[in-house]
Coordinates of C-alpha atoms in Angstrom, one line a residue:
Chain A
M1 CA 0.0 0.0 0.0
N2 CA 1.3 3.5 -0.8
S3 CA 0.8 5.3 2.3
L4 CA 1.2 9.0 1.0
F5 CA -1.5 8.0 -1.6
E6 CA -3.9 6.5 1.1
Y7 CA -3.2 9.6 3.2
L8 CA -4.0 12.0 0.5
V9 CA -7.1 10.3 -0.3
R10 CA -8.4 10.7 3.0
L11 CA -7.5 14.3 3.2
G12 CA -9.1 14.7 -0.2
D13 CA -12.3 12.8 0.6
D14 CA -13.1 14.6 3.9
S15 CA -13.1 17.8 1.9
L16 CA -15.0 16.3 -1.1
I17 CA -17.7 14.8 0.9
L18 CA -18.1 17.7 3.4
G19 CA -18.3 20.0 0.6
H20 CA -21.0 18.0 -1.0
R21 CA -23.1 18.0 2.2
L22 CA -22.5 21.8 2.5
S23 CA -23.6 22.4 -1.0
E24 CA -26.8 20.6 -0.6
W25 CA -27.8 23.7 1.6
C26 CA -27.3 26.1 -1.4
G27 CA -30.8 28.0 -1.8
H28 CA -32.0 26.8 1.4
G29 CA -30.2 28.7 4.1
P30 CA -31.9 30.1 7.1
I31 CA -30.9 33.8 6.1
L32 CA -29.2 34.9 2.7
E33 CA -25.8 35.6 4.4
E34 CA -25.5 32.2 5.6
D35 CA -26.4 30.7 2.2
I36 CA -23.6 32.8 0.7
A37 CA -21.3 31.6 3.8
M38 CA -22.0 27.8 3.3
T39 CA -21.7 27.9 -0.5
N40 CA -18.4 29.8 0.2
I41 CA -17.0 27.1 2.5
S42 CA -18.3 24.4 0.3
L43 CA -16.4 26.0 -2.6
D44 CA -13.3 26.1 -0.4
L45 CA -13.8 22.3 0.5
I46 CA -14.2 21.2 -3.5
G47 CA -11.0 23.2 -4.2
Q48 CA -9.1 21.4 -1.5
A49 CA -10.5 18.1 -2.6
T50 CA -9.4 19.0 -6.1
T51 CA -5.8 19.7 -5.1
F52 CA -5.4 16.5 -2.7
L53 CA -7.0 14.3 -5.1
E54 CA -5.0 15.5 -8.1
H55 CA -1.9 15.1 -5.9
A56 CA -3.1 11.7 -4.8
G57 CA -3.2 10.5 -8.4
K58 CA 0.3 11.9 -9.2
V59 CA 1.5 9.9 -6.1
E60 CA -0.1 6.8 -7.3
G61 CA 1.3 7.0 -10.7
K62 CA -1.4 5.1 -12.6
G63 CA -2.6 8.0 -14.6
R64 CA -5.8 8.7 -12.3
S65 CA -6.8 12.3 -12.4
E66 CA -8.5 14.2 -9.7
D67 CA -11.9 13.6 -11.5
D68 CA -11.1 9.9 -11.8
L69 CA -10.6 9.7 -8.1
A70 CA -13.6 11.9 -7.0
F71 CA -16.1 10.4 -9.5
L72 CA -15.0 6.7 -10.4
R73 CA -14.2 5.0 -7.3
Y74 CA -16.6 2.6 -5.3
Q75 CA -17.9 3.3 -2.1
K76 CA -15.4 1.1 -0.2
D77 CA -12.7 3.1 -1.8
Y78 CA -13.8 6.4 -0.2
K79 CA -11.8 7.0 2.9
N80 CA -13.7 10.0 4.6
L81 CA -14.5 10.4 8.1
L82 CA -18.1 9.0 9.0
L83 CA -18.6 12.5 10.6
V84 CA -18.6 14.4 7.2
E85 CA -21.1 12.0 5.5
R86 CA -23.8 12.5 8.4
P87 CA -26.7 14.2 6.9
N88 CA -27.2 17.9 7.1
G89 CA -30.2 17.7 9.6
D90 CA -31.1 21.1 10.7
F91 CA -28.9 24.2 10.7
G92 CA -27.7 23.3 14.0
V93 CA -26.4 19.7 13.1
T94 CA -24.8 21.1 10.0
M95 CA -23.0 24.0 12.0
M96 CA -21.9 21.5 14.8
R97 CA -20.6 19.0 12.3
Q98 CA -18.7 21.7 10.7
F99 CA -17.5 23.1 14.2
L100 CA -16.1 19.6 15.3
F101 CA -14.3 19.0 12.0
D102 CA -12.9 22.5 11.8
A103 CA -11.4 22.3 15.1
F104 CA -9.7 19.2 14.0
R105 CA -8.6 20.5 10.6
K106 CA -7.1 23.8 11.8
P107 CA -4.2 22.1 14.0
L108 CA -3.9 19.4 11.4
F109 CA -3.0 21.6 8.5
E110 CA -0.9 23.6 11.1
R111 CA 1.3 20.4 11.4
L112 CA 1.0 19.5 7.6
V113 CA 2.4 22.7 6.4
N114 CA 5.8 21.2 7.9
S115 CA 5.3 18.2 5.7
K116 CA 8.5 17.1 3.6
D117 CA 6.4 16.4 0.8
E118 CA 6.3 19.7 -1.0
Q119 CA 3.2 19.8 -2.7
L120 CA 1.1 18.6 0.5
S121 CA 2.9 21.2 2.5
A122 CA 1.7 23.7 0.1
I123 CA -1.9 22.6 0.0
A124 CA -1.8 22.5 3.8
A125 CA -0.9 26.2 3.8
K126 CA -3.5 27.2 1.4
S127 CA -6.1 25.3 3.2
L128 CA -5.0 26.5 6.8
K129 CA -6.0 29.9 5.7
E130 CA -9.4 29.0 4.4
T131 CA -10.0 26.6 7.7
T132 CA -9.1 29.4 9.8
Y133 CA -12.0 31.3 8.5
H134 CA -14.1 28.3 8.6
L135 CA -13.4 27.6 12.2
R136 CA -14.2 30.9 13.4
H137 CA -17.4 30.8 11.4
S138 CA -18.8 27.5 12.8
S139 CA -17.4 28.5 16.5
E140 CA -19.5 31.7 16.4
W141 CA -22.6 29.8 15.3
V142 CA -22.3 27.3 17.8
I143 CA -21.9 29.9 20.6
R144 CA -24.7 31.8 19.1
L145 CA -27.2 28.6 18.9
G146 CA -26.1 27.2 22.4
D147 CA -26.4 30.6 24.0
G148 CA -29.5 31.6 22.3
T149 CA -33.0 30.6 22.7
E150 CA -34.1 27.6 24.6
E151 CA -35.2 26.0 21.6
S152 CA -31.8 26.5 19.8
H153 CA -30.0 25.4 22.8
Q154 CA -31.9 22.0 22.8
R155 CA -31.4 21.5 19.0
V156 CA -27.7 22.3 18.9
Q157 CA -27.0 20.0 22.3
D158 CA -29.0 17.3 20.3
A159 CA -26.7 17.8 17.4
L160 CA -23.8 17.5 19.6
D161 CA -25.0 14.4 21.3
E162 CA -25.6 12.8 17.9
L163 CA -22.2 13.5 16.5
W164 CA -20.0 13.1 19.4
K165 CA -19.2 9.4 18.6
Y166 CA -17.9 10.1 15.4
T167 CA -15.1 12.4 16.6
A168 CA -12.7 9.9 17.8
E169 CA -12.1 8.5 14.2
M170 CA -10.4 11.8 13.5
F171 CA -7.5 10.8 15.7
V172 CA -6.8 7.3 14.9
E173 CA -3.0 6.5 14.3
D174 CA -2.8 3.4 12.0
E175 CA -0.1 2.2 9.9
V176 CA -0.6 4.7 7.1
N177 CA 0.1 7.7 9.4
Q178 CA 2.8 5.8 11.3
N179 CA 4.5 4.8 8.2
L180 CA 4.3 8.5 7.0
T181 CA 5.6 9.9 10.3
E182 CA 8.5 7.2 10.5
N183 CA 9.7 8.2 7.0
G184 CA 9.4 11.8 7.9
I185 CA 6.9 12.7 5.3
I186 CA 4.2 14.0 7.7
P187 CA 5.2 15.7 11.0
S188 CA 4.2 13.8 14.6
M189 CA 0.6 14.4 15.5
E190 CA 1.3 14.6 19.0
G191 CA -0.9 17.1 20.8
L192 CA -3.3 17.3 18.0
K193 CA -6.2 15.7 19.9
E194 CA -5.3 17.8 23.1
E195 CA -5.6 21.0 20.9
W196 CA -8.9 19.8 19.4
N197 CA -10.0 19.2 23.1
A198 CA -9.0 22.5 24.3
T199 CA -10.9 24.3 21.3
V200 CA -14.0 22.1 21.6
T201 CA -14.2 22.9 25.5
S202 CA -13.8 26.5 25.1
V203 CA -16.3 26.8 22.4
L204 CA -18.8 24.4 24.2
D205 CA -18.4 26.3 27.3
Q206 CA -19.1 29.6 25.8
A207 CA -22.2 28.1 24.1
T208 CA -23.4 26.6 27.6
L209 CA -23.5 23.2 26.1
T210 CA -22.5 19.9 27.8
I211 CA -20.0 17.5 26.5
P212 CA -21.6 14.1 26.3
T213 CA -20.7 11.4 28.7
N214 CA -21.1 8.6 26.5
N215 CA -17.8 7.8 25.0
W216 CA -18.7 5.2 22.5
E217 CA -16.6 5.5 19.3
Q218 CA -17.9 4.8 16.0
H219 CA -15.4 4.1 13.6
G220 CA -15.2 2.9 9.9
G221 CA -14.8 5.5 7.3
R222 CA -11.1 5.6 7.3
N223 CA -11.2 1.9 6.3
G224 CA -14.0 2.3 3.7
K225 CA -16.4 0.9 6.0
H226 CA -19.1 3.6 5.7
S227 CA -22.9 4.5 6.7
E228 CA -25.7 3.8 4.5
H229 CA -25.6 7.8 3.7
L230 CA -22.4 7.5 1.6
G231 CA -24.1 5.5 -1.1
F232 CA -26.9 8.0 -1.6
I233 CA -24.2 10.9 -1.8
L234 CA -22.3 8.9 -4.4
T235 CA -25.4 8.2 -6.5
E236 CA -25.7 12.0 -6.9
L237 CA -22.1 12.9 -7.1
Q238 CA -21.1 10.3 -9.7
Y239 CA -24.5 10.3 -11.6
M240 CA -23.0 12.1 -14.8
Q241 CA -19.9 10.2 -14.8
R242 CA -21.8 6.9 -14.5
A243 CA -24.6 7.8 -17.0
Y244 CA -22.5 9.1 -19.7
P245 CA -19.1 7.1 -19.3
G246 CA -15.9 8.5 -20.7
M247 CA -17.1 12.0 -22.1
E248 CA -15.5 15.3 -21.7
W249 CA -17.4 17.9 -19.8
Chain B
M1 CA -53.7 79.5 19.1
S2 CA -57.4 80.4 18.1
S3 CA -59.0 78.2 15.7
R4 CA -59.3 81.0 12.9
I5 CA -55.3 81.4 13.2
R6 CA -55.0 77.9 13.2
I7 CA -56.9 77.3 9.9
F8 CA -54.9 80.1 8.3
V9 CA -51.5 78.4 9.3
V10 CA -52.9 75.1 8.1
E11 CA -54.0 76.7 4.7
L12 CA -50.6 78.5 4.3
L13 CA -48.6 75.5 5.0
S14 CA -50.6 73.4 2.3
Q15 CA -49.9 76.3 -0.2
M16 CA -46.4 76.2 0.6
K17 CA -46.3 72.6 0.1
E18 CA -47.7 72.3 -2.9
Q19 CA -45.6 75.0 -4.4
D20 CA -42.7 73.1 -2.8
I21 CA -43.6 69.9 -4.2
S22 CA -43.9 71.2 -7.8
E23 CA -40.4 73.2 -7.2
L24 CA -39.1 69.7 -5.9
E25 CA -40.4 68.1 -8.9
R26 CA -38.9 70.6 -11.4
I27 CA -35.6 70.1 -9.8
F28 CA -35.9 66.2 -9.8
Q29 CA -36.7 66.2 -13.5
E30 CA -34.0 68.6 -14.3
K31 CA -31.5 66.3 -12.6
I32 CA -32.8 63.3 -14.6
D33 CA -32.7 65.3 -17.6
Q34 CA -29.2 66.1 -17.3
D35 CA -28.2 62.5 -16.2
I36 CA -27.3 63.5 -12.6
K37 CA -27.9 60.4 -10.3
I38 CA -30.7 60.6 -7.7
E39 CA -29.5 59.5 -4.4
P40 CA -31.2 58.0 -1.4
K41 CA -31.5 61.4 0.6
D42 CA -32.7 63.4 -2.4
W43 CA -36.3 64.1 -2.7
M44 CA -38.1 62.1 -5.3
P45 CA -41.6 61.5 -6.4
D46 CA -43.6 58.9 -4.6
N47 CA -44.2 57.0 -7.7
Y48 CA -40.6 56.9 -8.7
R49 CA -39.8 55.5 -5.3
K50 CA -42.5 52.8 -5.6
T51 CA -41.5 52.0 -9.2
L52 CA -38.0 51.5 -8.3
I53 CA -38.8 49.4 -5.0
R54 CA -41.0 47.2 -7.3
Q55 CA -38.2 46.9 -9.8
I56 CA -35.4 46.3 -7.5
S57 CA -37.1 43.8 -5.4
Q58 CA -38.4 41.9 -8.3
H59 CA -34.8 41.8 -9.6
A60 CA -33.5 40.7 -6.2
H61 CA -36.2 37.9 -6.0
S62 CA -35.2 36.7 -9.4
E63 CA -31.6 36.3 -8.1
I64 CA -32.6 34.4 -5.1
V65 CA -35.3 32.1 -6.9
G66 CA -32.7 31.8 -9.5
M67 CA -30.6 30.0 -7.4
L68 CA -32.7 27.1 -7.1
P69 CA -32.7 26.0 -10.7
E70 CA -29.2 25.9 -10.9
G71 CA -28.4 24.8 -7.2
N72 CA -30.3 21.9 -8.3
W73 CA -27.3 20.6 -10.3
I74 CA -24.4 21.4 -8.0
T75 CA -24.4 17.9 -6.3
R76 CA -24.6 16.3 -9.8
A77 CA -22.1 18.6 -11.7
P78 CA -19.9 16.2 -14.0
N79 CA -16.6 17.2 -12.9
L80 CA -14.8 19.0 -10.0
R81 CA -14.1 22.1 -12.1
R82 CA -17.7 22.3 -13.2
K83 CA -18.9 21.8 -9.7
A84 CA -16.6 24.7 -8.5
V85 CA -17.7 27.0 -11.1
L86 CA -21.3 26.4 -10.7
L87 CA -21.0 26.6 -7.0
A88 CA -19.2 30.2 -7.3
K89 CA -22.1 31.3 -9.9
V90 CA -24.8 30.5 -7.6
Q91 CA -23.0 32.0 -4.8
D92 CA -22.7 35.2 -7.0
E93 CA -26.4 35.3 -7.4
A94 CA -27.1 35.3 -3.7
G95 CA -24.4 38.1 -3.5
H96 CA -26.4 40.0 -5.9
G97 CA -29.8 39.3 -4.3
L98 CA -28.0 40.9 -1.2
Y99 CA -27.0 44.0 -2.9
L100 CA -30.2 44.6 -4.4
Y101 CA -32.2 44.0 -1.2
S102 CA -29.8 46.6 0.2
A103 CA -30.7 48.8 -2.8
T104 CA -34.2 48.6 -1.9
E105 CA -33.6 49.5 1.8
T106 CA -32.1 52.7 0.7
L107 CA -35.6 53.6 -0.5
G108 CA -37.0 52.9 2.6
A109 CA -38.4 49.3 1.9
D110 CA -37.6 46.4 4.5
R111 CA -35.9 43.4 3.4
E112 CA -38.2 41.0 5.5
D113 CA -41.4 42.6 4.1
T114 CA -40.1 42.3 0.7
I115 CA -39.2 38.8 1.1
D116 CA -42.8 38.1 2.5
D117 CA -44.4 39.8 -0.6
L118 CA -42.3 37.2 -2.8
H119 CA -43.7 34.2 -0.4
S120 CA -47.3 35.6 -0.4
G121 CA -47.2 35.7 -4.4
K122 CA -47.7 39.7 -4.4
A123 CA -44.2 40.4 -5.5
K124 CA -43.1 38.7 -9.0
Y125 CA -39.9 37.4 -10.1
S126 CA -38.3 36.4 -13.5
S127 CA -40.7 33.7 -15.1
I128 CA -37.8 32.0 -16.5
F129 CA -37.0 30.3 -13.0
N130 CA -40.6 28.6 -13.2
Y131 CA -39.1 26.3 -15.7
P132 CA -37.2 23.1 -14.6
T133 CA -33.5 22.2 -15.4
L134 CA -33.7 18.7 -16.6
T135 CA -30.3 18.1 -17.7
W136 CA -26.6 19.0 -17.3
A137 CA -27.0 21.2 -20.6
D138 CA -29.6 23.2 -19.0
M139 CA -26.7 24.6 -16.8
G140 CA -25.3 25.6 -20.2
A141 CA -28.3 27.0 -21.6
V142 CA -29.3 28.9 -18.6
G143 CA -25.8 30.6 -18.2
W144 CA -25.6 31.4 -22.0
L145 CA -29.3 32.5 -22.7
V146 CA -30.9 33.6 -19.1
D147 CA -27.6 35.4 -18.1
G148 CA -27.1 36.7 -21.5
A149 CA -30.8 38.0 -21.4
A150 CA -30.2 39.5 -17.9
I151 CA -26.8 41.3 -19.4
M152 CA -29.0 42.8 -22.0
N153 CA -31.4 44.0 -19.5
Q154 CA -29.0 45.1 -17.1
V155 CA -26.0 46.7 -19.0
P156 CA -28.5 49.8 -19.7
L157 CA -29.4 49.7 -15.8
C158 CA -25.9 50.9 -15.1
R159 CA -26.9 54.2 -16.4
C160 CA -30.1 54.1 -14.4
S161 CA -31.1 57.5 -12.9
Y162 CA -31.2 55.9 -9.2
G163 CA -27.4 55.9 -7.9
P164 CA -27.5 52.9 -5.6
Y165 CA -29.3 50.7 -8.3
A166 CA -27.0 51.9 -11.1
R167 CA -23.7 51.3 -9.0
A168 CA -25.0 47.8 -7.9
M169 CA -25.7 46.9 -11.6
V170 CA -22.0 47.8 -12.8
R171 CA -20.8 44.9 -10.3
V172 CA -23.6 42.6 -11.1
C173 CA -23.0 43.1 -14.9
K174 CA -19.2 42.0 -14.6
E175 CA -20.2 38.9 -12.8
E176 CA -23.1 38.1 -15.4
S177 CA -20.7 38.4 -18.3
F178 CA -18.6 35.7 -16.8
H179 CA -21.7 33.6 -16.2
Q180 CA -22.7 34.1 -19.6
R181 CA -19.4 32.8 -21.0
Q182 CA -19.4 29.9 -18.8
G183 CA -22.7 28.7 -19.8
Y184 CA -21.7 29.4 -23.6
E185 CA -18.5 27.3 -22.7
I186 CA -20.4 24.4 -21.4
M187 CA -22.5 24.5 -24.7
M188 CA -19.4 24.5 -26.7
T189 CA -18.0 21.6 -25.0
L190 CA -21.0 19.6 -25.2
M191 CA -21.4 20.3 -29.1
S192 CA -17.8 19.1 -29.7
G193 CA -18.5 16.1 -27.7
T194 CA -20.5 12.8 -28.3
I195 CA -24.0 12.4 -30.1
E196 CA -25.7 12.2 -26.8
Q197 CA -24.0 15.3 -25.5
K198 CA -25.0 17.3 -28.8
E199 CA -28.6 16.1 -28.3
M200 CA -28.5 17.1 -24.9
A201 CA -27.4 20.6 -25.8
Q202 CA -30.0 20.9 -28.5
D203 CA -32.6 19.8 -26.3
A204 CA -31.8 22.5 -23.7
L205 CA -31.7 25.2 -26.3
N206 CA -35.4 24.0 -27.7
R207 CA -36.6 24.2 -24.0
F208 CA -35.0 27.6 -23.1
W209 CA -35.1 29.5 -26.2
W210 CA -38.6 30.9 -26.0
P211 CA -38.7 31.6 -22.4
S212 CA -35.5 33.6 -22.7
L213 CA -37.0 35.6 -25.2
M214 CA -40.0 36.3 -22.9
M215 CA -37.5 37.5 -20.0
F216 CA -37.6 40.9 -21.6
G217 CA -41.3 41.5 -20.7
P218 CA -44.5 42.0 -22.7
P219 CA -44.3 43.4 -26.2
D220 CA -44.2 47.2 -26.1
T221 CA -47.7 47.7 -27.2
D222 CA -48.7 45.9 -23.9
S223 CA -46.1 47.1 -21.5
K224 CA -47.7 49.3 -18.8
H225 CA -44.5 50.4 -17.1
T226 CA -42.1 51.1 -20.0
K227 CA -43.2 54.6 -20.9
Q228 CA -42.9 56.4 -17.3
S229 CA -39.8 54.3 -16.6
M230 CA -38.0 55.7 -19.7
E231 CA -39.0 59.3 -18.8
W232 CA -37.3 58.7 -15.3
R233 CA -34.4 57.2 -17.1
I234 CA -34.9 54.1 -14.9
K235 CA -35.3 52.1 -18.2
R236 CA -33.1 53.2 -21.4
H237 CA -34.7 50.7 -24.0
T238 CA -38.1 49.2 -24.6
N239 CA -38.9 45.5 -24.1
D240 CA -38.7 44.7 -27.8
E241 CA -35.6 46.9 -28.4
L242 CA -33.8 44.6 -25.9
R243 CA -35.4 41.5 -27.3
Q244 CA -34.2 42.3 -30.8
M245 CA -30.7 42.9 -29.5
M246 CA -30.7 39.5 -27.8
V247 CA -31.8 37.8 -30.9
D248 CA -29.2 39.5 -32.9
F249 CA -26.6 38.9 -30.4
T250 CA -27.6 34.9 -29.9
V251 CA -28.2 33.7 -33.1
P252 CA -24.4 33.8 -34.7
Q253 CA -23.3 32.3 -31.2
A254 CA -25.6 29.3 -31.7
E255 CA -24.7 28.9 -35.4
A256 CA -21.0 28.9 -34.5
I257 CA -21.4 25.9 -32.4
G258 CA -23.9 23.9 -34.7
L259 CA -27.0 24.5 -32.7
T260 CA -30.4 25.1 -34.4
I261 CA -32.5 27.9 -32.9
P262 CA -36.0 26.3 -32.8
D263 CA -37.8 29.1 -35.0
P264 CA -38.6 28.1 -38.4
D265 CA -39.5 31.8 -39.1
L266 CA -36.2 33.1 -38.0
K267 CA -34.8 35.0 -41.2
W268 CA -32.2 37.7 -41.3
N269 CA -33.6 41.1 -42.7
E270 CA -31.1 43.0 -44.5
E271 CA -32.9 46.0 -44.4
K272 CA -33.4 46.5 -40.7
G273 CA -29.8 44.7 -40.3
G274 CA -31.3 42.3 -37.7
Y275 CA -33.2 39.0 -37.6
D276 CA -37.0 38.6 -37.9
Y277 CA -38.3 36.0 -35.6
G278 CA -41.5 34.0 -35.0
E279 CA -44.4 34.8 -33.0
I280 CA -43.9 34.4 -29.1
D281 CA -46.5 32.5 -27.1
W282 CA -47.8 35.4 -25.0
D283 CA -50.4 33.2 -23.7
E284 CA -47.8 30.9 -22.0
F285 CA -45.8 33.8 -20.8
W286 CA -49.0 35.2 -19.0
N287 CA -49.8 31.9 -17.5
V288 CA -46.3 31.4 -16.0
V289 CA -46.5 34.9 -14.6
K290 CA -49.9 34.1 -13.1
G291 CA -48.5 31.1 -11.3
N292 CA -49.2 28.3 -13.9
G293 CA -45.7 27.5 -14.8
P294 CA -44.3 24.1 -14.3
C295 CA -42.2 25.1 -11.2
N296 CA -43.9 28.2 -9.7
K297 CA -45.4 26.5 -6.7
D298 CA -42.2 24.4 -6.1
R299 CA -39.9 27.5 -6.1
I300 CA -42.0 29.6 -3.9
D301 CA -42.6 26.6 -1.5
T302 CA -39.0 26.0 -1.3
R303 CA -38.2 29.5 -0.4
R304 CA -40.9 29.7 2.1
K305 CA -39.8 26.5 3.6
A306 CA -36.1 27.8 3.9
K307 CA -37.4 31.0 5.5
E308 CA -39.6 28.8 8.1
N309 CA -37.0 26.2 8.9
G310 CA -34.7 29.1 9.7
A311 CA -37.0 31.0 11.9
W312 CA -35.5 29.4 14.9
V313 CA -31.9 30.3 13.8
R314 CA -32.6 33.8 13.3
E315 CA -34.5 34.1 16.6
A316 CA -31.3 32.5 18.4
A317 CA -29.0 34.9 16.7
N318 CA -31.2 37.9 17.9
A319 CA -31.3 36.4 21.5
H320 CA -27.7 36.0 21.7
A321 CA -26.9 39.4 20.4
E322 CA -29.3 40.8 23.2
K323 CA -27.6 38.7 25.8
R324 CA -24.3 40.1 24.7
K325 CA -25.4 43.7 24.9
D326 CA -26.7 43.1 28.3
R327 CA -23.4 41.5 29.3
K328 CA -21.7 44.5 28.1
I329 CA -23.7 47.0 29.9
A330 CA -23.2 45.0 33.2

């Protein structure tokens, strides 16, 4: 197995699938400003997916383009976190999902900027700028909704309770990460989870939300074992490429 | 004050008011005639204000409802580049909606009230968005024809007499021109592709050609707002003039990539230096305007639902802002 390829696909798929989910909001946002913001974040994520998957294709060396990887794999070959394929739910679920993810992505990119792989480092640097804004945006909404009305507090607490079990998967260290760290391609991820914890605790505290006590961890996405939701995402995502194979668009 | 004196004062004031208004109207029309922009704080006749609020909010609603037929294809775009471009385009439209609602607010309208008028059916939006987008080629046709028609309509609006609207249009037109080109580029790519792709492109043109020509509104003989709007220099060309420009501009573009305009009566007229085109089905137009288009109900239901589902979010944001304010004071 080519660890760098695998790692880049994970990064690319997280961006691709979350970008897809956010784009489902387009035209349906709770206020016009948020419609614009969510479309904008989706656009950043699709851009990140494009660069990660393009690089993955080159690293793999089998002539697969970013589009081949994005549109023409089978479900088990997608390696995104289960968290990002969760349905949008209400705006509270979407913002909580985004926040939990952004709080992980920012310190992750801060580390990957120091990758010895120049291309990965460059993509991380660009994505870090975007993610810093995304995190600010999602944190503010989590605080607003948590410390808003009784209804919004309950909704966003429910969202947190629902999503909590998917967060542990972000920090799994398996042979892919270990190989890359040992070979010095990616820096050590020491302290990543602690940093995430600190951000999450601080924001949830300001939002007057309670961290769930159920610590059950739901894993699967990183190994290609997805939820039922991904199949439907891929049905839409791949529709054109599957219905009209091999054409230029 | 005795009642006789009071009556005298009231009469005097009302005389002054009439004189003032006719003086103000004179100054207003003079500015218009000299192409000096009217700004939010300037005096303006009530009907000018009302006409602008109607037109600008209709324009804003069109941008917002217009996000739906294209937003519809974002999750199914055929490759990453097309997906990103489409996302950016639909986002631009939301941005246009936002500027335009702001422009109506400079005239004293309230954004939420304006949106409620859209949801209740009182306010209109461009009928074209009541047609469904059925294939990927529709993203091409909509960009090329619908944004193309929008540019024809909006370029003259950059010189509209009302300052905030004119300035908003300068930026909007730049973005629309990018949209129009990306739409045409989708069509070009399809027309240099496989038979299925060519058929898809032609089918999209067949469905969108006539509705795009209807976008310029009823023929001049039936347009109730055109004359006054031209006198106020809100409008610079009549509906039929703009429609003719659209036809003359678009036909060569269609021919260049091998598409056939679905109009057997289309013919170059040497004498007028433009194309003659067939009869537009105005019954269809009025039906769609009245709510009987293929998607009218779906579009408005979707917008209404977005607002209803977002109510708790807006309430929470307000409640949180209040709490913050209180904490600051305390």
